[in-house]
Coordinates of N, CA, C and O in Angstrom, one line a residue:
X1 N 1.0 -1.1 0.3 CA -0.3 -0.7 -0.2 C 0.6 1.4 0.2 O 1.5 1.5 0.8
X2 N 0.3 2.0 -0.5 CA 1.0 3.5 -1.3 C 1.2 4.6 0.0 O 0.2 4.5 0.6
X3 N 2.4 5.3 0.5 CA 2.1 6.4 1.5 C 1.4 7.1 0.8 O 1.2 7.5 0.1
X4 N 0.0 7.2 1.8 CA -0.4 8.6 1.9 C 0.0 10.1 2.4 O 0.6 10.0 3.3
X5 N -0.1 10.9 1.4 CA 0.3 12.2 1.4 C -0.7 13.5 3.0 O -1.9 12.5 3.2
X6 N 0.0 13.5 3.3 CA -0.5 14.2 5.5 C -1.9 15.6 4.7 O -2.3 15.2 5.4
X7 N -1.2 16.2 3.3 CA -2.5 17.1 3.1 C -3.8 16.6 3.1 O -4.9 16.4 2.9
X8 N -4.1 14.5 2.8 CA -4.8 14.4 2.0 C -6.2 13.6 2.6 O -5.3 13.0 3.8
X9 N -7.4 13.7 2.9 CA -8.0 12.1 3.9 C -7.7 11.5 3.7 O -8.2 11.0 2.4
X10 N -7.2 10.3 4.7 CA -7.8 9.3 4.1 C -8.8 8.5 3.7 O -10.4 9.2 3.5
X11 N -9.4 7.4 2.5 CA -10.1 6.9 2.1 C -11.2 5.9 2.9 O -10.2 5.6 3.3
X12 N -12.8 6.0 2.4 CA -13.0 4.9 3.3 C -12.4 2.9 3.3 O -12.8 2.8 4.6
X13 N -12.1 3.3 2.1 CA -11.0 1.9 2.3 C -10.2 1.4 3.0 O -9.9 0.7 3.6
X14 N -9.6 2.7 3.0 CA -8.3 2.9 3.9 C -8.5 2.8 5.4 O -8.1 1.8 6.0
X15 N -9.0 3.8 5.8 CA -10.1 3.5 6.9 C -10.2 2.3 7.7 O -10.3 1.7 8.8
X16 N -11.3 1.5 6.6 CA -11.7 -0.1 6.7 C -10.1 -1.0 6.9 O -10.5 -1.7 7.6
X17 N -9.4 -0.8 6.1 CA -8.1 -1.6 6.2 C -7.3 -1.3 7.3 O -7.3 -2.1 8.3
X18 N -7.5 0.0 8.0 CA -6.8 0.3 9.4 C -7.4 -0.6 10.0 O -6.7 -1.6 10.9
X19 N -9.4 -0.2 10.2 CA -9.7 -0.9 11.6 C -9.9 -2.4 11.2 O -9.0 -2.7 12.6
X20 N -9.7 -3.1 10.4 CA -9.6 -4.2 10.2 C -7.4 -4.7 10.7 O -8.3 -5.9 11.6
X21 N -6.5 -4.1 10.8 CA -5.6 -4.3 11.5 C -6.0 -4.4 12.6 O -5.1 -4.7 13.6
X22 N -6.4 -3.2 13.4 CA -6.6 -2.7 14.6 C -7.4 -4.2 15.2 O -6.9 -4.3 16.7
X23 N -7.6 -4.1 15.5 CA -8.8 -5.4 15.8 C -8.1 -6.9 15.3 O -7.9 -7.7 16.9
X24 N -7.3 -7.0 14.6 CA -6.4 -7.9 14.9 C -5.7 -8.0 15.3 O -5.4 -9.2 16.1
X25 N -4.9 -6.7 15.5 CA -3.8 -6.7 16.9 C -4.4 -7.1 18.5 O -3.8 -7.6 19.4
X26 N -5.0 -5.9 18.2 CA -5.9 -6.7 19.5 C -6.9 -7.4 20.0 O -6.0 -8.3 20.7
X27 N -7.0 -8.6 19.2 CA -7.7 -9.8 19.4 C -6.2 -10.9 19.5 O -6.2 -11.5 20.6
X28 N -4.9 -10.4 18.9 CA -3.9 -11.1 18.6 C -3.7 -10.8 20.3 O -2.4 -12.2 21.2
X29 N -3.1 -9.8 20.9 CA -2.8 -9.2 21.8 C -3.6 -9.8 22.7 O -3.0 -10.1 24.0
X30 N -4.1 -9.9 22.6 CA -6.0 -10.6 24.2 C -5.3 -11.7 24.5 O -5.1 -12.4 25.2
X31 N -5.0 -12.3 23.0 CA -4.8 -13.6 23.3 C -3.8 -14.4 23.9 O -3.0 -15.0 24.6
X32 N -2.3 -13.3 23.7 CA -1.6 -13.0 24.4 C -1.2 -12.7 25.7 O 0.1 -12.8 25.9
X33 N -2.6 -12.0 26.2 CA -2.2 -11.2 27.5 C -2.2 -9.9 27.4 O -1.2 -9.5 28.6
X34 N -1.8 -9.5 26.5 CA -1.3 -8.5 26.2 C -2.6 -7.1 26.1 O -3.2 -8.0 25.9
X35 N -2.8 -6.1 26.4 CA -3.0 -4.8 25.4 C -2.7 -4.2 24.4 O -1.5 -3.4 24.6
X36 N -2.9 -3.8 23.5 CA -2.7 -2.9 22.5 C -2.5 -1.2 23.1 O -4.3 -1.7 23.0
X37 N -1.7 -0.6 22.5 CA -1.9 0.6 23.4 C -2.0 1.7 21.8 O -1.2 0.7 21.0
X38 N -3.0 3.1 21.6 CA -2.6 3.6 20.2 C -1.1 3.5 20.1 O 0.3 4.1 19.5
X39 N 0.0 4.3 21.5 CA 1.3 4.5 21.1 C 2.4 3.3 21.2 O 3.1 3.1 20.4
X40 N 2.3 2.2 21.5 CA 2.8 0.9 21.3 C 2.0 0.7 19.8 O 3.2 -0.2 19.2
X41 N 0.2 0.5 18.8 CA 0.8 0.9 17.6 C 1.6 1.3 17.2 O 2.1 1.3 15.6
X42 N 1.8 3.3 17.7 CA 2.5 4.0 16.6 C 3.9 3.5 16.4 O 4.8 3.8 15.8
X43 N 3.9 3.0 17.3 CA 5.9 3.1 17.9 C 6.3 1.7 16.8 O 7.5 1.7 16.0
X44 N 5.3 0.9 17.2 CA 5.7 -0.9 15.4 C 5.8 -0.2 14.7 O 6.0 -0.8 13.8
X45 N 4.3 0.9 14.2 CA 4.4 1.0 12.5 C 4.7 2.5 12.3 O 5.1 2.5 10.9
X46 N 5.1 3.0 12.6 CA 5.7 4.3 12.5 C 5.0 5.4 12.3 O 5.2 6.3 11.6
X47 N 3.2 5.0 12.6 CA 2.2 6.2 12.3 C 1.8 7.3 13.6 O 2.3 6.5 14.3
X48 N 2.1 7.9 13.2 CA 1.5 9.0 14.3 C 0.3 8.4 15.1 O -0.6 8.2 14.9
X49 N 0.5 9.1 16.7 CA -0.6 8.3 17.8 C -1.4 9.4 16.6 O -2.7 8.2 17.1
X50 N -1.7 10.5 16.3 CA -3.7 11.2 15.8 C -4.0 10.6 14.7 O -5.1 10.9 14.6
X51 N -2.8 10.6 14.2 CA -3.7 9.7 12.7 C -4.5 7.9 13.4 O -5.1 7.9 12.9
X52 N -3.3 7.3 13.8 CA -4.9 6.4 14.5 C -5.6 6.6 14.8 O -6.2 5.9 14.9
X53 N -5.8 7.3 15.7 CA -6.3 7.7 16.3 C -7.7 8.6 15.9 O -9.0 8.3 16.4
X54 N -7.4 8.6 14.6 CA -8.7 9.4 13.5 C -9.4 8.6 13.2 O -10.5 7.8 12.6

């Protein structure tokens, strides 16, 4: 997936994919006994917390 320029809004498809990835990560971490936080996801992906929270 190509990076989206900071000045443009993500498409609904991108938001759907991010939500799906977030849910998958939460499920995996729950199974491992860990909690996914925005800060942790940001560090792991390099995506700013503000972007993830949007």
